[in-house]
Amino acid sequence: SFRTVYAVEPDETNYACLVHNVIANGVEGVVLPDRVALGDQTGELTLRRARSGTHHPVVAPSAVAEAERMVVPCLTLDDWVARRGVDLHRVTFIKSDTQGWDLKVLAGADGVLAHRHIAWQIEFSPAMLARAGTSTSDAFARIASHFSRFIDLRGDTGVRARPTSELAEALAGVGAGDRRYTNLLLYNTAVA
């Protein structure tokens, strides 16, 4: 069970929807929303407003017309945790679904990642990683440097729990055909 859920959403429309859902479901004080982006640096990010839907990728300011540009505050996860006063000893799970920006979130989370009891769920998409300027080999290396095990949550790849040294082999088919992405559960086994 959990006592508190911290929810981060940078887009104003999605954030308003999040707040509405928190109130409509009577979980004020349990689910704590914050309108901010998370990344590898503290400052600002530019998002491209989608014409429809809720997918707003991070872009260079010069790569998008002003009418489609949304500038949002951005913090590293370490800075955000410090600002919010989160006790990392009590955190057990982090879910990151940032449209390919997940490795940038990890890059700004060295302090959080030092708490090896925390399991993470991230989205893995070679195409989205490439748009964010990260290669799959960089992703595999960063993940393996912080986590010992992973589970491909799609569940159709055979062995469920595997060492992160097998990420490249296990995810070789992701990005091809109908399997454009997957979600990974990342965790560390107890050290003897």
Tab-separated table of C-alpha atoms in Angstrom:
chain	number	residue	atom	x	y	z
A	1	SER	CA	0.000	0.000	0.000
A	2	PHE	CA	1.003	3.629	-0.285
A	3	ARG	CA	0.425	6.801	1.668
A	4	THR	CA	1.449	9.431	-0.871
A	5	VAL	CA	1.702	9.637	-4.657
A	6	TYR	CA	3.693	12.475	-6.178
A	7	ALA	CA	2.536	13.211	-9.726
A	8	VAL	CA	4.453	15.452	-12.116
A	9	GLU	CA	2.891	16.838	-15.320
A	10	PRO	CA	4.287	19.825	-17.265
A	11	ASP	CA	1.455	20.429	-19.772
A	12	GLU	CA	-1.197	22.819	-18.462
A	13	THR	CA	-4.152	20.915	-19.981
A	14	ASN	CA	-2.958	17.533	-18.744
A	15	TYR	CA	-2.137	19.067	-15.373
A	16	ALA	CA	-5.660	20.514	-15.081
A	17	CYS	CA	-7.061	17.067	-15.917
A	18	LEU	CA	-4.809	15.490	-13.278
A	19	VAL	CA	-5.969	17.942	-10.613
A	20	HIS	CA	-9.612	17.401	-11.621
A	21	ASN	CA	-9.181	13.621	-11.298
A	22	VAL	CA	-7.515	13.974	-7.903
A	23	ILE	CA	-10.476	16.025	-6.647
A	24	ALA	CA	-13.135	13.891	-8.372
A	25	ASN	CA	-11.709	10.744	-6.785
A	26	GLY	CA	-11.343	12.267	-3.326
A	27	VAL	CA	-7.596	11.714	-3.060
A	28	GLU	CA	-6.523	15.269	-2.239
A	29	GLY	CA	-3.629	15.072	0.196
A	30	VAL	CA	-2.766	11.570	-1.025
A	31	VAL	CA	-2.004	12.364	-4.684
A	32	LEU	CA	0.115	15.505	-4.830
A	33	PRO	CA	0.350	16.967	-8.355
A	34	ASP	CA	3.066	19.378	-9.447
A	35	ARG	CA	3.211	21.249	-12.772
A	36	VAL	CA	6.843	20.821	-13.761
A	37	ALA	CA	8.967	18.779	-16.181
A	38	LEU	CA	11.798	16.519	-15.047
A	39	GLY	CA	15.064	16.202	-16.917
A	40	ASP	CA	18.841	16.221	-16.708
A	41	GLN	CA	19.105	19.967	-15.931
A	42	THR	CA	17.217	22.509	-13.882
A	43	GLY	CA	15.857	25.415	-15.926
A	44	GLU	CA	13.236	25.434	-18.687
A	45	LEU	CA	12.173	23.058	-21.454
A	46	THR	CA	10.290	23.710	-24.643
A	47	LEU	CA	7.495	21.319	-25.553
A	48	ARG	CA	5.676	21.118	-28.876
A	49	ARG	CA	1.934	21.429	-28.366
A	50	ALA	CA	0.157	18.571	-30.078
A	51	ARG	CA	-2.739	19.526	-32.323
A	52	SER	CA	-4.658	16.624	-30.856
A	53	GLY	CA	-3.967	14.237	-28.039
A	54	THR	CA	-1.697	14.669	-25.080
A	55	HIS	CA	1.736	13.791	-26.489
A	56	HIS	CA	3.925	16.901	-26.213
A	57	PRO	CA	7.562	16.095	-27.077
A	58	VAL	CA	10.533	18.123	-25.887
A	59	VAL	CA	11.993	20.157	-28.765
A	60	ALA	CA	14.585	22.826	-29.384
A	61	PRO	CA	12.862	26.240	-29.249
A	62	SER	CA	13.973	26.974	-32.814
A	63	ALA	CA	12.400	23.725	-34.072
A	64	VAL	CA	8.812	24.762	-33.455
A	65	ALA	CA	6.627	27.734	-34.362
A	66	GLU	CA	5.768	30.061	-31.495
A	67	ALA	CA	2.064	29.095	-31.625
A	68	GLU	CA	3.000	25.443	-30.997
A	69	ARG	CA	5.640	26.213	-28.350
A	70	MET	CA	5.083	25.631	-24.649
A	71	VAL	CA	7.904	26.631	-22.265
A	72	VAL	CA	7.735	24.839	-18.929
A	73	PRO	CA	9.856	24.820	-15.786
A	74	CYS	CA	12.185	21.821	-15.545
A	75	LEU	CA	14.001	20.357	-12.564
A	76	THR	CA	16.287	17.408	-12.150
A	77	LEU	CA	14.598	14.704	-10.114
A	78	ASP	CA	17.202	15.280	-7.397
A	79	ASP	CA	16.332	19.005	-7.252
A	80	TRP	CA	12.602	18.259	-7.348
A	81	VAL	CA	12.854	15.742	-4.490
A	82	ALA	CA	14.818	18.271	-2.406
A	83	ARG	CA	12.309	21.035	-3.180
A	84	ARG	CA	9.367	18.837	-2.186
A	85	GLY	CA	11.088	17.428	0.902
A	86	VAL	CA	10.536	13.827	-0.192
A	87	ASP	CA	11.982	11.225	2.193
A	88	LEU	CA	13.630	8.811	-0.263
A	89	HIS	CA	13.878	6.109	2.406
A	90	ARG	CA	10.081	5.849	2.183
A	91	VAL	CA	9.861	5.865	-1.637
A	92	THR	CA	9.474	2.400	-3.156
A	93	PHE	CA	8.434	3.012	-6.780
A	94	ILE	CA	8.949	5.638	-9.497
A	95	LYS	CA	7.114	5.546	-12.826
A	96	SER	CA	8.489	7.654	-15.665
A	97	ASP	CA	6.616	7.956	-18.959
A	98	THR	CA	8.193	10.951	-20.643
A	99	GLN	CA	8.040	10.135	-24.353
A	100	GLY	CA	11.718	9.190	-24.719
A	101	TRP	CA	12.974	11.631	-22.104
A	102	ASP	CA	13.222	8.870	-19.452
A	103	LEU	CA	17.024	8.611	-19.738
A	104	LYS	CA	17.291	12.378	-19.219
A	105	VAL	CA	15.239	11.913	-16.026
A	106	LEU	CA	17.665	9.187	-14.902
A	107	ALA	CA	20.613	11.473	-15.735
A	108	GLY	CA	19.271	14.055	-13.274
A	109	ALA	CA	18.612	11.546	-10.524
A	110	ASP	CA	21.966	10.364	-9.146
A	111	GLY	CA	20.878	11.070	-5.574
A	112	VAL	CA	17.578	9.263	-6.031
A	113	LEU	CA	19.270	6.350	-7.808
A	114	ALA	CA	21.640	5.935	-4.853
A	115	HIS	CA	18.584	4.629	-2.996
A	116	ARG	CA	18.805	1.193	-4.570
A	117	HIS	CA	15.607	-0.098	-2.919
A	118	ILE	CA	13.478	2.025	-5.277
A	119	ALA	CA	12.062	0.190	-8.307
A	120	TRP	CA	11.469	2.197	-11.475
A	121	GLN	CA	9.163	1.746	-14.430
A	122	ILE	CA	10.233	3.468	-17.631
A	123	GLU	CA	9.029	3.467	-21.207
A	124	PHE	CA	11.524	2.145	-23.768
A	125	SER	CA	11.136	3.207	-27.408
A	126	PRO	CA	14.152	3.422	-29.736
A	127	ALA	CA	12.407	6.051	-31.887
A	128	MET	CA	11.490	8.250	-28.918
A	129	LEU	CA	14.975	7.860	-27.426
A	130	ALA	CA	16.481	8.988	-30.745
A	131	ARG	CA	14.197	12.063	-30.808
A	132	ALA	CA	15.455	12.890	-27.302
A	133	GLY	CA	19.069	12.542	-28.469
A	134	THR	CA	19.804	9.221	-26.738
A	135	SER	CA	20.886	6.010	-28.425
A	136	THR	CA	19.685	2.584	-27.330
A	137	SER	CA	23.264	1.622	-26.422
A	138	ASP	CA	23.490	4.703	-24.164
A	139	ALA	CA	20.159	3.718	-22.626
A	140	PHE	CA	21.304	0.158	-21.961
A	141	ALA	CA	24.564	1.384	-20.393
A	142	ARG	CA	22.829	3.930	-18.125
A	143	ILE	CA	20.196	1.428	-17.015
A	144	ALA	CA	22.789	-1.282	-16.312
A	145	SER	CA	24.895	1.175	-14.303
A	146	HIS	CA	22.015	1.747	-11.863
A	147	PHE	CA	19.931	-1.435	-11.878
A	148	SER	CA	20.806	-5.119	-11.723
A	149	ARG	CA	17.548	-6.609	-13.047
A	150	PHE	CA	14.661	-5.779	-15.365
A	151	ILE	CA	11.307	-7.147	-16.433
A	152	ASP	CA	9.895	-6.384	-19.880
A	153	LEU	CA	6.287	-5.657	-18.913
A	154	ARG	CA	4.964	-6.636	-22.346
A	155	GLY	CA	5.456	-10.178	-21.102
A	156	ASP	CA	5.833	-11.818	-24.502
A	157	THR	CA	9.626	-12.151	-24.511
A	158	GLY	CA	10.127	-15.388	-22.614
A	159	VAL	CA	12.065	-15.095	-19.367
A	160	ARG	CA	10.492	-12.392	-17.224
A	161	ALA	CA	13.164	-11.231	-14.756
A	162	ARG	CA	16.568	-10.853	-16.359
A	163	PRO	CA	19.904	-9.208	-15.579
A	164	THR	CA	20.335	-5.769	-17.133
A	165	SER	CA	23.392	-7.115	-18.950
A	166	GLU	CA	20.827	-8.819	-21.247
A	167	LEU	CA	18.887	-5.656	-22.162
A	168	ALA	CA	20.232	-5.380	-25.728
A	169	GLU	CA	19.406	-9.003	-26.505
A	170	ALA	CA	15.983	-8.946	-24.849
A	171	LEU	CA	14.885	-5.671	-26.474
A	172	ALA	CA	16.378	-6.218	-29.938
A	173	GLY	CA	12.909	-6.460	-31.531
A	174	VAL	CA	11.503	-3.335	-29.887
A	175	GLY	CA	11.127	-0.578	-32.455
A	176	ALA	CA	10.429	-2.947	-35.335
A	177	GLY	CA	7.044	-3.984	-36.685
A	178	ASP	CA	4.122	-3.691	-34.291
A	179	ARG	CA	6.325	-3.538	-31.199
A	180	ARG	CA	7.329	0.144	-31.226
A	181	TYR	CA	7.828	0.409	-27.460
A	182	THR	CA	7.659	-1.464	-24.202
A	183	ASN	CA	7.693	-0.666	-20.510
A	184	LEU	CA	10.490	-1.869	-18.278
A	185	LEU	CA	10.439	-2.535	-14.557
A	186	LEU	CA	13.958	-1.843	-13.269
A	187	TYR	CA	15.171	-2.910	-9.852
A	188	ASN	CA	18.135	-4.106	-7.823
A	189	THR	CA	18.473	-7.429	-6.104
A	190	ALA	CA	19.688	-7.505	-2.530
A	191	VAL	CA	23.451	-7.547	-2.196
A	192	ALA	CA	24.709	-10.462	-0.103
